[in-house]
Short mmCIF file of N, CA and C in Angstrom, two decimals:
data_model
loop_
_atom_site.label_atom_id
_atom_site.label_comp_id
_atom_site.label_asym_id
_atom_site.label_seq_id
_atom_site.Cartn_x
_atom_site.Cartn_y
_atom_site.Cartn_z
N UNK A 1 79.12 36.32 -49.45
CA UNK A 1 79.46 37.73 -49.53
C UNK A 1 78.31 38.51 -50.15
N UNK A 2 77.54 37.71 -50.98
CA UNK A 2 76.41 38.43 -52.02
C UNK A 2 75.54 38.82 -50.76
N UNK A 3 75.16 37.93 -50.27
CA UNK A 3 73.78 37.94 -49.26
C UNK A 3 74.30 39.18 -48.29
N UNK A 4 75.40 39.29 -47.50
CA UNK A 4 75.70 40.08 -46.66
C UNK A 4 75.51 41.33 -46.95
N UNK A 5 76.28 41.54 -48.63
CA UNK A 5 76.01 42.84 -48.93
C UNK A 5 74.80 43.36 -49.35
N UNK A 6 73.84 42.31 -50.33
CA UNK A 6 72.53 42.52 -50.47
C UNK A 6 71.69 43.10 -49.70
N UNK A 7 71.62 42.06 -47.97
CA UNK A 7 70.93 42.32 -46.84
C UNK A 7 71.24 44.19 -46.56
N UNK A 8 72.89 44.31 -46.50
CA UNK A 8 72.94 45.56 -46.00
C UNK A 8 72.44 46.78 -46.55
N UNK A 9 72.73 46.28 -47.92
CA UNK A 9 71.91 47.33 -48.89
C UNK A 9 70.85 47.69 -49.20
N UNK A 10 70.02 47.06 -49.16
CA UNK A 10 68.74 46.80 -48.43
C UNK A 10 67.99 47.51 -47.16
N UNK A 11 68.72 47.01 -46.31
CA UNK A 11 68.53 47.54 -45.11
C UNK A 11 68.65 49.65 -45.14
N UNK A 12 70.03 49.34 -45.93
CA UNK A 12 69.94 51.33 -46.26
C UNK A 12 68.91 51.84 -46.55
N UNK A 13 68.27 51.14 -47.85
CA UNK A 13 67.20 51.47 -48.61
C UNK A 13 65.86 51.47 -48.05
N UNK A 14 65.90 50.78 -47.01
CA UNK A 14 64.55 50.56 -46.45
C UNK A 14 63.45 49.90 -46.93
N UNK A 15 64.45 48.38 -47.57
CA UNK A 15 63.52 47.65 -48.10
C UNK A 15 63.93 46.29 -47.35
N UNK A 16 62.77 45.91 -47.20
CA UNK A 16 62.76 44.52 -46.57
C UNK A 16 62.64 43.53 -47.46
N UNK A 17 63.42 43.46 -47.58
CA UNK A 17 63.94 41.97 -48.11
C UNK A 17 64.34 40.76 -47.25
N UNK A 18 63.64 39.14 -47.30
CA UNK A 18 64.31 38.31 -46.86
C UNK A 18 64.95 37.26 -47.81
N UNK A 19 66.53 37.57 -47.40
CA UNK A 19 67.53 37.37 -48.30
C UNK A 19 68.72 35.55 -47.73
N UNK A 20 68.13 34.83 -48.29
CA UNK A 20 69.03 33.68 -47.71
C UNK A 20 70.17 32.88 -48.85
N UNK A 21 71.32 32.79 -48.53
CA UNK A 21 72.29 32.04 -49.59
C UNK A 21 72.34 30.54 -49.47
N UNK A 22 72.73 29.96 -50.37
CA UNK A 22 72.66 29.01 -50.66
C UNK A 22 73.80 28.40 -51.81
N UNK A 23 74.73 27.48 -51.49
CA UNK A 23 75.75 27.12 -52.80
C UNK A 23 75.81 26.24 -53.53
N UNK A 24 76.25 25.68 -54.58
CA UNK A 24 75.63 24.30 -55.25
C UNK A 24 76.85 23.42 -55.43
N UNK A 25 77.75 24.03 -54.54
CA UNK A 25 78.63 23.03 -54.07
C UNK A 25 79.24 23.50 -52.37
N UNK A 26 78.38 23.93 -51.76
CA UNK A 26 78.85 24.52 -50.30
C UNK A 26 78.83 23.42 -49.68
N UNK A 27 79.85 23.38 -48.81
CA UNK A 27 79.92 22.56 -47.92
C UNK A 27 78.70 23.01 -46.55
N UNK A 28 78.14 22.23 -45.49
CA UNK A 28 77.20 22.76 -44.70
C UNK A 28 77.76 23.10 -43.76
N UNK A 29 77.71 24.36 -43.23
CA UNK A 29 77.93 24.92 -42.13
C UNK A 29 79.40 25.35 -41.99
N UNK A 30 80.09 25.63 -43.21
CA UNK A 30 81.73 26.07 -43.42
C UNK A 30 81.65 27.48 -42.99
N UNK A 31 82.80 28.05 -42.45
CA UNK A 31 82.78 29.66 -42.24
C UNK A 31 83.11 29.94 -43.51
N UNK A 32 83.15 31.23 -43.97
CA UNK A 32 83.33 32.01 -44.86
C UNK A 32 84.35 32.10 -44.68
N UNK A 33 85.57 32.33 -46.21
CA UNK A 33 86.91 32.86 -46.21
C UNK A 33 87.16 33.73 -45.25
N UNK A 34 88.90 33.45 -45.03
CA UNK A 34 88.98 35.13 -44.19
C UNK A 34 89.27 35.88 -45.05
N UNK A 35 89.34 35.98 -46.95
CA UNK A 35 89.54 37.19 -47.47
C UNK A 35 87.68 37.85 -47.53
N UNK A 36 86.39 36.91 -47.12
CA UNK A 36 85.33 37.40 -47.72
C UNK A 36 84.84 38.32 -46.20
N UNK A 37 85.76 37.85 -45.18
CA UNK A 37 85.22 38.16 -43.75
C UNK A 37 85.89 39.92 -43.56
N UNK A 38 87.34 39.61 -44.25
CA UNK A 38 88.06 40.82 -44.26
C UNK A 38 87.10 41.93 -45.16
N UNK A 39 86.65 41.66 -46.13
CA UNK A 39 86.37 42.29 -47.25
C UNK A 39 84.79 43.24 -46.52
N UNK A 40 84.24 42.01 -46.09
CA UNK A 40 83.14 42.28 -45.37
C UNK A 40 83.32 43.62 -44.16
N UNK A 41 84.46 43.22 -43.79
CA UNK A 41 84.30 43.89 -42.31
C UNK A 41 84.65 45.45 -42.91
N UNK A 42 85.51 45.57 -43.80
CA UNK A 42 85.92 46.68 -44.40
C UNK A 42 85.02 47.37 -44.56
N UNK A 43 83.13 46.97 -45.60
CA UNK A 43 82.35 47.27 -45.39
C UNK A 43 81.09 47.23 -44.52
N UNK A 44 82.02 47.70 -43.05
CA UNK A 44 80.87 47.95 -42.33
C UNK A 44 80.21 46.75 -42.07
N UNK A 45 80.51 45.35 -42.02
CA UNK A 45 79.36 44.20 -42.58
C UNK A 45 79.74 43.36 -41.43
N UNK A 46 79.40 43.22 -40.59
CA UNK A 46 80.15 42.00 -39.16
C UNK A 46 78.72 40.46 -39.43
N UNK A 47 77.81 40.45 -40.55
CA UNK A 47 77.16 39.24 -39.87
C UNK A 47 77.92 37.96 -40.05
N UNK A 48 77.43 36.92 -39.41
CA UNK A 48 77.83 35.48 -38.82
C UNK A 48 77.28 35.17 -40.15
N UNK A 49 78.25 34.65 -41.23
CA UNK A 49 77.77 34.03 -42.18
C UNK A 49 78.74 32.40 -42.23
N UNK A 50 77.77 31.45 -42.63
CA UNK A 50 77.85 29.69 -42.77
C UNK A 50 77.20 29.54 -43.86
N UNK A 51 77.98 28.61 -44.49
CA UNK A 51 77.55 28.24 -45.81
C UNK A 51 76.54 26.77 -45.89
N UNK A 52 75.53 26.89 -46.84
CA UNK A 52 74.79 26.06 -46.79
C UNK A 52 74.61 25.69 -48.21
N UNK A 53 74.00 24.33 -48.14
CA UNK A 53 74.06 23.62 -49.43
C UNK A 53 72.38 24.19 -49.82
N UNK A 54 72.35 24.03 -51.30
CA UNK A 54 71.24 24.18 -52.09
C UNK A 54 69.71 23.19 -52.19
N UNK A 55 68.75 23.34 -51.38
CA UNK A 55 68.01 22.23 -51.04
C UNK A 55 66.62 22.68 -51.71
N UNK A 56 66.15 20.99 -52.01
CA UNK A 56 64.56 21.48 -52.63
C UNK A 56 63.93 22.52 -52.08
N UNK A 57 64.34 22.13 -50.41
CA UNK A 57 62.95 23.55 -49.51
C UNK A 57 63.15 24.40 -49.76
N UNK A 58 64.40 24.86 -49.96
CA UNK A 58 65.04 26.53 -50.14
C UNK A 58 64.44 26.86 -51.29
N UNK A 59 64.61 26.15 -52.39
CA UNK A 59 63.99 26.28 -54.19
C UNK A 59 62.27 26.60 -54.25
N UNK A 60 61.69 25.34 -53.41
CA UNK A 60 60.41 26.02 -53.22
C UNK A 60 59.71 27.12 -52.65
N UNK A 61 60.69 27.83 -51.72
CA UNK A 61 60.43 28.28 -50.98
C UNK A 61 60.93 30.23 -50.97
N UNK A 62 61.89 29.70 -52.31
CA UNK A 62 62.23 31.14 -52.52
C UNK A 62 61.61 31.48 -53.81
N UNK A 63 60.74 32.84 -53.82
CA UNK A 63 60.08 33.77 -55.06
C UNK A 63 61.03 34.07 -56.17
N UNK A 64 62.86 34.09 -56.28
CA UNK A 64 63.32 35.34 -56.74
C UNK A 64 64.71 34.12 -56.44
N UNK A 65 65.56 33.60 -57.48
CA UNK A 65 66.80 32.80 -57.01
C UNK A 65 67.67 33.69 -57.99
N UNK A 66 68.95 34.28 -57.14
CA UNK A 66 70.16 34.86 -57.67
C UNK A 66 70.78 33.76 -57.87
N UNK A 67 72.19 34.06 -58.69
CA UNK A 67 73.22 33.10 -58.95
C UNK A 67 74.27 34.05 -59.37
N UNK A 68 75.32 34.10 -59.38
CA UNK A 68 76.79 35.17 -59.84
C UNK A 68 77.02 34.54 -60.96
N UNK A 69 76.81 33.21 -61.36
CA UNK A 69 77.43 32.87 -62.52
C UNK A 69 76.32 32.16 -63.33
N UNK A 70 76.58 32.25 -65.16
CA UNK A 70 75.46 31.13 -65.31
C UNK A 70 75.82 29.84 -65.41
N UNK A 71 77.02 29.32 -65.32
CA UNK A 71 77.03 27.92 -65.03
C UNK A 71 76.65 27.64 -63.67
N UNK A 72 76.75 28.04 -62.65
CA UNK A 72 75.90 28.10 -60.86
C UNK A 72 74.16 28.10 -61.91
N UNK A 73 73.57 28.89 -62.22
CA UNK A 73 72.40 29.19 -62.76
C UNK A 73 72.05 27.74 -63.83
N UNK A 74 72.70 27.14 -64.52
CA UNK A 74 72.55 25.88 -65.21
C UNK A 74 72.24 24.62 -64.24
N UNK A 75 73.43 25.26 -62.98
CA UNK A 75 73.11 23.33 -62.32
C UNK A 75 72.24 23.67 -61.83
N UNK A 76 71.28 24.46 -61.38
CA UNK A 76 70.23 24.66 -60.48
C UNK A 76 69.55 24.42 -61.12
N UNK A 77 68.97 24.77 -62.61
CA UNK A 77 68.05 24.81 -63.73
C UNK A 77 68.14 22.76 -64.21
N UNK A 78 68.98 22.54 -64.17
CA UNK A 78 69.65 21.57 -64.66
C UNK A 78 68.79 20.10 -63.39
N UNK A 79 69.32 20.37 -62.11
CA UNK A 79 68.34 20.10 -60.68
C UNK A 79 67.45 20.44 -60.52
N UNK A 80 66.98 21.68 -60.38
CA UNK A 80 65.33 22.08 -60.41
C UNK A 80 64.39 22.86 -61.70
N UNK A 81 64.70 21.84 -62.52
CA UNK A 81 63.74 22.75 -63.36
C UNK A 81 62.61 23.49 -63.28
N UNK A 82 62.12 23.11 -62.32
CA UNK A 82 60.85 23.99 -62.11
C UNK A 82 60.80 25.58 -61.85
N UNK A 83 62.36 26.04 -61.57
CA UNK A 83 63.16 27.34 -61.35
C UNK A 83 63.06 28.61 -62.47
N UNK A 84 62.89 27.53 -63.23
CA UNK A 84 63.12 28.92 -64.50
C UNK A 84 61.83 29.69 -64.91
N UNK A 85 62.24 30.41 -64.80
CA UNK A 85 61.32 32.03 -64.58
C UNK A 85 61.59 32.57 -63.21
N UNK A 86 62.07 31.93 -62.44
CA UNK A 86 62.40 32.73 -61.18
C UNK A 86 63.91 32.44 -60.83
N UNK A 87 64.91 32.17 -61.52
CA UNK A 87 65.94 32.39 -61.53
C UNK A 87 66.95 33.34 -62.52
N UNK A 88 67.87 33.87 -62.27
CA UNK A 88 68.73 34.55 -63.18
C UNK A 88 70.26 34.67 -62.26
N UNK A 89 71.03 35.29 -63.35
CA UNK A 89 71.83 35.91 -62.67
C UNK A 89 71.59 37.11 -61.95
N UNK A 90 72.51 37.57 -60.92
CA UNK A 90 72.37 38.84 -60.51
C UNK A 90 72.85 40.06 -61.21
N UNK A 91 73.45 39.59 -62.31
CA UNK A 91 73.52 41.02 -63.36
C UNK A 91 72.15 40.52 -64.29
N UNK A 92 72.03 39.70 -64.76
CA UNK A 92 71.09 39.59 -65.61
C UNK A 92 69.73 40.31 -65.25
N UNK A 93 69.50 40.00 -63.67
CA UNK A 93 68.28 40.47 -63.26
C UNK A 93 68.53 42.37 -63.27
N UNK A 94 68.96 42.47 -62.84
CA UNK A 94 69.63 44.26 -63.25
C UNK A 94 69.56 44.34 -64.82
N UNK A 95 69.36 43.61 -65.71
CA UNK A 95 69.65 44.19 -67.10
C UNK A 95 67.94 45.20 -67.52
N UNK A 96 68.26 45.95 -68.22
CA UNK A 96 67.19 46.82 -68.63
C UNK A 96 66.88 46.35 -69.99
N UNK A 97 67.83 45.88 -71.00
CA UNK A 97 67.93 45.77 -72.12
C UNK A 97 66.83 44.55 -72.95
N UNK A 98 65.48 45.31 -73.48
CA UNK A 98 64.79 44.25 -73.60
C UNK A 98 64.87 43.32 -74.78
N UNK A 99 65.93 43.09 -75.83
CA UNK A 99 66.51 41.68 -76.43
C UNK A 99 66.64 41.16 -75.87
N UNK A 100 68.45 41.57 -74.72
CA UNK A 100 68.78 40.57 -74.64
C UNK A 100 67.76 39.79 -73.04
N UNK A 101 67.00 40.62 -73.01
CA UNK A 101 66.02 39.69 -71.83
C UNK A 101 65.44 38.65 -72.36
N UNK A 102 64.78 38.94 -73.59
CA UNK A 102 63.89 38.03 -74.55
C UNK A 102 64.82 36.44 -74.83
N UNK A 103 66.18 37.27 -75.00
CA UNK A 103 67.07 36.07 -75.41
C UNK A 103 67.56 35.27 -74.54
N UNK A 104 67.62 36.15 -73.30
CA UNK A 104 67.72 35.36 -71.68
C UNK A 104 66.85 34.08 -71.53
N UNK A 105 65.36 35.01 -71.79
CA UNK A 105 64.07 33.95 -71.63
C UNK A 105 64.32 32.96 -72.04
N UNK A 106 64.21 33.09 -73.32
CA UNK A 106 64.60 31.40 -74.49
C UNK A 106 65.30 30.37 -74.30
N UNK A 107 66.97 31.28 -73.94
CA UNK A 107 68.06 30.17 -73.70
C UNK A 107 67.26 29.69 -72.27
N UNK A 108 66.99 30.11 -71.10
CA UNK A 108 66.59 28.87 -70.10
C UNK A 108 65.42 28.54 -70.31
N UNK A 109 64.46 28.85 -71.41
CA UNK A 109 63.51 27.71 -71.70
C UNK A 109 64.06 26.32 -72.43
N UNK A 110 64.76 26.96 -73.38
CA UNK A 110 65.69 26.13 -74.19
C UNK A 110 66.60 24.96 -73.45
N UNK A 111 67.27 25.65 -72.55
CA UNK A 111 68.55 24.63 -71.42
C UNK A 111 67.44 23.81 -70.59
N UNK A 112 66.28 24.10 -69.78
CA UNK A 112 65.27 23.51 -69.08
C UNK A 112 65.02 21.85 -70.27
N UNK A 113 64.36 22.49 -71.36
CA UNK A 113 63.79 21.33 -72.32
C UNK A 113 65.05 20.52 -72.67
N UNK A 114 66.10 20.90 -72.70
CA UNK A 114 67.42 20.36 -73.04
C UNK A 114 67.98 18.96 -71.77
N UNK A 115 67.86 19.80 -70.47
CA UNK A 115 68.38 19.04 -68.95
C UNK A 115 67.22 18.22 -69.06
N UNK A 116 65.72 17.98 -69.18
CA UNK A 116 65.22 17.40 -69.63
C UNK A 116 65.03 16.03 -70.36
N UNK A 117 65.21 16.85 -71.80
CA UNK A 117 65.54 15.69 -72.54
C UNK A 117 66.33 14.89 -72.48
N UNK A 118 67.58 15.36 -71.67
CA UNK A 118 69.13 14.59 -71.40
C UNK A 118 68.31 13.38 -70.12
N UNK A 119 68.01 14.23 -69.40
CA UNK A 119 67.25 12.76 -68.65
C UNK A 119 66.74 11.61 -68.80
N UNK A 120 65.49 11.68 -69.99
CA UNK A 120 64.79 11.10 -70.77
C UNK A 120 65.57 10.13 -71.61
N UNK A 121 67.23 10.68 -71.79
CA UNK A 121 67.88 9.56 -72.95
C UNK A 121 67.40 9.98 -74.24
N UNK A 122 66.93 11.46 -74.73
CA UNK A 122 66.35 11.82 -75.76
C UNK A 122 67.74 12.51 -76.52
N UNK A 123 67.54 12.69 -77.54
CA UNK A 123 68.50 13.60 -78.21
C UNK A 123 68.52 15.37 -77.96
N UNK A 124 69.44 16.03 -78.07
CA UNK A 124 69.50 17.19 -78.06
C UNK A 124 68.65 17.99 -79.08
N UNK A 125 67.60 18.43 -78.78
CA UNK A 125 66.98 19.48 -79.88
C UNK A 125 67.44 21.20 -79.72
N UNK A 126 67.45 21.90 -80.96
CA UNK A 126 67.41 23.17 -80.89
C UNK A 126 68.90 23.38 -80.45
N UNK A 127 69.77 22.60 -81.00
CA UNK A 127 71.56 23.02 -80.42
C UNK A 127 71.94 23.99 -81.12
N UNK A 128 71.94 24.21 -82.31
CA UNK A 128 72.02 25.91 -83.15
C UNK A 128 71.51 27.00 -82.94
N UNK A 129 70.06 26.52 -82.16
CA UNK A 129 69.37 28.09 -81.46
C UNK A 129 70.17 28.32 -80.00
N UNK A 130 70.84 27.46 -79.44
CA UNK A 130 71.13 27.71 -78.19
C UNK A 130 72.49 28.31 -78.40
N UNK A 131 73.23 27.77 -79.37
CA UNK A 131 74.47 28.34 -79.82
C UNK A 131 74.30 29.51 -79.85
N UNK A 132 73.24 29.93 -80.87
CA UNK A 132 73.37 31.53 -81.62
C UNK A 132 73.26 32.41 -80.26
N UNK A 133 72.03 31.90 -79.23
CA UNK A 133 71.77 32.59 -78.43
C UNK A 133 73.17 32.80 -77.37
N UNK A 134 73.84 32.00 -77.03
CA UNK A 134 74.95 32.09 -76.32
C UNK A 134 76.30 32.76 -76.75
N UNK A 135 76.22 33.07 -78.14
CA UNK A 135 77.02 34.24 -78.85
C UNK A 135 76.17 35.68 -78.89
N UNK A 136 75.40 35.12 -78.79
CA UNK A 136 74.47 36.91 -78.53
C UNK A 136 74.47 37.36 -77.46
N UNK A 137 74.26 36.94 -76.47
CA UNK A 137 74.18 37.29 -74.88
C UNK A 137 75.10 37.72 -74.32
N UNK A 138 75.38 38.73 -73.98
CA UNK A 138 76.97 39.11 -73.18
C UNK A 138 77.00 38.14 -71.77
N UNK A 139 78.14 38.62 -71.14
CA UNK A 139 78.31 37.12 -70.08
C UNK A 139 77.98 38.65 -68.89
N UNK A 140 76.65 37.61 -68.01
CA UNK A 140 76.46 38.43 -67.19
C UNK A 140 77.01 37.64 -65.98
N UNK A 141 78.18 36.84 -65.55
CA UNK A 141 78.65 36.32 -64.68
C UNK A 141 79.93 37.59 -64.10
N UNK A 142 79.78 37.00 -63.12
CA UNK A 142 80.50 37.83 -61.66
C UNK A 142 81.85 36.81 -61.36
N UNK A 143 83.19 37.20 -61.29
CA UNK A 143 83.77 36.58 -61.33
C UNK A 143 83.88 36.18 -60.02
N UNK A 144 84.07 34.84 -59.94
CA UNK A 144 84.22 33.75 -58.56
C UNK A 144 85.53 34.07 -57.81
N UNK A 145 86.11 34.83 -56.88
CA UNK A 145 87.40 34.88 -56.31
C UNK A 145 87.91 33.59 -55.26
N UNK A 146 86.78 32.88 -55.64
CA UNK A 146 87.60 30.99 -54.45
C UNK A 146 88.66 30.81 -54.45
N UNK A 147 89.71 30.63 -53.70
CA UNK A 147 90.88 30.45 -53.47
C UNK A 147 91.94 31.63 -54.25
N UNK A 148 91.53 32.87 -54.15
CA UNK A 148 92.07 33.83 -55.00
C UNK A 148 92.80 34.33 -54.06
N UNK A 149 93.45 35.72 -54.76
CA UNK A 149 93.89 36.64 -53.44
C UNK A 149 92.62 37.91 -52.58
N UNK A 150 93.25 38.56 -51.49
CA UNK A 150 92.15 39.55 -51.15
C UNK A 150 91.99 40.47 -52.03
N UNK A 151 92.60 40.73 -52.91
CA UNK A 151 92.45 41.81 -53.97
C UNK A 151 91.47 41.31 -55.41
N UNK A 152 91.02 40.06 -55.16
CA UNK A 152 90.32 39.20 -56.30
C UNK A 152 88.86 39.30 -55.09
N UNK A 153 88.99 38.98 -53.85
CA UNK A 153 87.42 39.11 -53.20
C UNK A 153 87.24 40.60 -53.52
N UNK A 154 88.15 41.93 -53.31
CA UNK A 154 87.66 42.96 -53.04
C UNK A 154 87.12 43.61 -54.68
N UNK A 155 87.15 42.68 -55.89
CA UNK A 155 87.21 42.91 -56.97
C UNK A 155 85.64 42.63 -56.98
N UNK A 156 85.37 41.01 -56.58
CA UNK A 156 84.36 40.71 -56.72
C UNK A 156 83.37 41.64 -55.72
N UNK A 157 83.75 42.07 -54.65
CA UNK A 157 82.61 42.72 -53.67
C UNK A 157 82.26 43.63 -54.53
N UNK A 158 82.98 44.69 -55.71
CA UNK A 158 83.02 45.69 -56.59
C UNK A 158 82.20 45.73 -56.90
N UNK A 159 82.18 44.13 -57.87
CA UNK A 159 81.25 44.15 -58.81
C UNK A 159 80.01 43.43 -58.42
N UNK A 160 79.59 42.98 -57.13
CA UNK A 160 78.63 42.38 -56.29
C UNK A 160 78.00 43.41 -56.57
N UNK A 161 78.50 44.64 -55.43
CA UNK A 161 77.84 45.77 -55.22
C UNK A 161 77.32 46.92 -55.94
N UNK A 162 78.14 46.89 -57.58
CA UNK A 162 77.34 47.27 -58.21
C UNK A 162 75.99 46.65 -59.26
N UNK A 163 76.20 45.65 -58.92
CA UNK A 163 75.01 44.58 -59.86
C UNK A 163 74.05 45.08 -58.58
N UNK A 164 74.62 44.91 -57.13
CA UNK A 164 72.91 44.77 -56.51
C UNK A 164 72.68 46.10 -56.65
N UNK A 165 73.08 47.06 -56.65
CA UNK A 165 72.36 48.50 -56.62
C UNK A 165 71.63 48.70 -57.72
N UNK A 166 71.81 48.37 -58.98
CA UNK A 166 70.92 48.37 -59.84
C UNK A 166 70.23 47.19 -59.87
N UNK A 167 70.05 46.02 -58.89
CA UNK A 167 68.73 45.47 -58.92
C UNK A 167 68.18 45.55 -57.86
N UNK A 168 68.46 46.68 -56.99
CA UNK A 168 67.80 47.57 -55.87
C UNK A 168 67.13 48.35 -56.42
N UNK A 169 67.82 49.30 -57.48
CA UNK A 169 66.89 50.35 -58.26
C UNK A 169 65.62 49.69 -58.81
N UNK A 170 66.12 48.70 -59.60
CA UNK A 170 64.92 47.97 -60.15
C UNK A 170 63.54 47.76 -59.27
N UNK A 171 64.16 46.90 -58.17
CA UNK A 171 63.14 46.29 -57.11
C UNK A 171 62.09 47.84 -56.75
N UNK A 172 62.83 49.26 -56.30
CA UNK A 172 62.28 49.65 -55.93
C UNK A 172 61.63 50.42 -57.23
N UNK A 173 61.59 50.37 -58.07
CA UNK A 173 61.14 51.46 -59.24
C UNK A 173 59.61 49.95 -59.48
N UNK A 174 60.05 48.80 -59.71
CA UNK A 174 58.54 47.87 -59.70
C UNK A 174 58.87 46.39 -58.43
N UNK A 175 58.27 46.78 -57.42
CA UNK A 175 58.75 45.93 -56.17
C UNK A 175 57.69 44.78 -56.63
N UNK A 176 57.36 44.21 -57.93
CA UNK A 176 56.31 42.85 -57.20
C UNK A 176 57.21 42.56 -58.38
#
C-alpha cells in the first residue's frame, strides 16, 4: 500500500522516483488484501501490486530503504547490516527534529554493533545507552492493519499518506 501511494504521490509532484516494496516476511508473489486493493482504488490507485520477499539484490541495490515499523527496520538491520545509514522508518525519515535524529543515528549504530555481537557469541555492550535511547525516541512506527478491518487499512493509508508528504517535502526541499 506504501509503494502505491508513494509512487502516486510522486508522480503528482513530478518527481521521479523509482520506488520498489519489499516484506520481511512476504510471501512471493501474494496479491494484496482486498481491504489494501479497496483502500487503494478509493484513492484513485488501480496498480497490479504482488508481494515480494526482502533480498540481498534489492538491499544492494536500493540508495534509500523505508520500513513502517522499527521492529520491520531491526530485522533488516539485524540481516543486513550494512543498511544502516540508509535505512529508517518512513516517519523517521520525515522527522525535522535534530536530537531526536542524532538519537535515531546512535540507536542503529548501537542495534548494528549489538546484531553483531549477538552473532559473534559476544556479550551485549552499551544495554543502558540503548535503553535510555529507546525511552527518548518517540515511536515513529505506522500501525500494521494485517488481518484488521477496512477501517484499520483506511487508518493506516491516513497515516501512510501523511508521513510520505512530508518526506516528499523533504526530498524536494534537498533531493540528494
Amino acid at each position: 500500500m506504501a509503494e502505491a501511494i508513494l509512487r502516486k504521490s510522486a508522480k503528482e509532484r513530478g518527481l521521479q522516483l523509482e520506488v520498489q516494496s519489499a516484506g520481511v516476511a512476504a510471501s512471493q508473489g501474494a496479491p494484496i488484501s482486498r481491504h489494501t486493493e479497496a483502500v487503494l482504488r478509493d484513492h484513485n490507485i488501480d496498480d497490479k501490486i504482488t508481494s515480494q520477499s526482502l533480498r540481498l539484490d534489492i538491499v544492494r541495490e536500493s540508495d534509500l530503504i523505508l520500513t513502517l515499523t522499527q521492529a520491520h527496520k531491526q530485522h533488516v538491520i539485524r540481516n543486513f547490516p550494512e543498511v544502516v545509514g540508509r535505512i529508517y522508518t518512513l516517519k523517521e525519515y520525515a522527522e525535522d527534529d535534530k536530537e531526536v535524529l542524532q538519537d535515531l543515528a546512535e540507536m542503529d549504530t548501537l542495534y548494528a554493533a549489538w546484531a553483531m555481537d549477538k552473532a559473534l557469541g559476544k556479550p551485549m555492550e552499551n544495554r543502558e545507552r540503548m535503553i535510555e535511547l529507546q525511552q527518548r525516541i518517540p515511536s515513529f512506527d505506522i500501525s500494521d492493519p494485517f488481518g484488521g478491518s477496512r477501517e484499520d487499512y483506511e487508518l493506516a493509508a491516513a497515516e501512510i499518506r501523511t508521513a510520505i508528504d512530508r518526506f516528499l517535502v523533504k526530498l524536494e526541499v534537498n533531493p540528494n
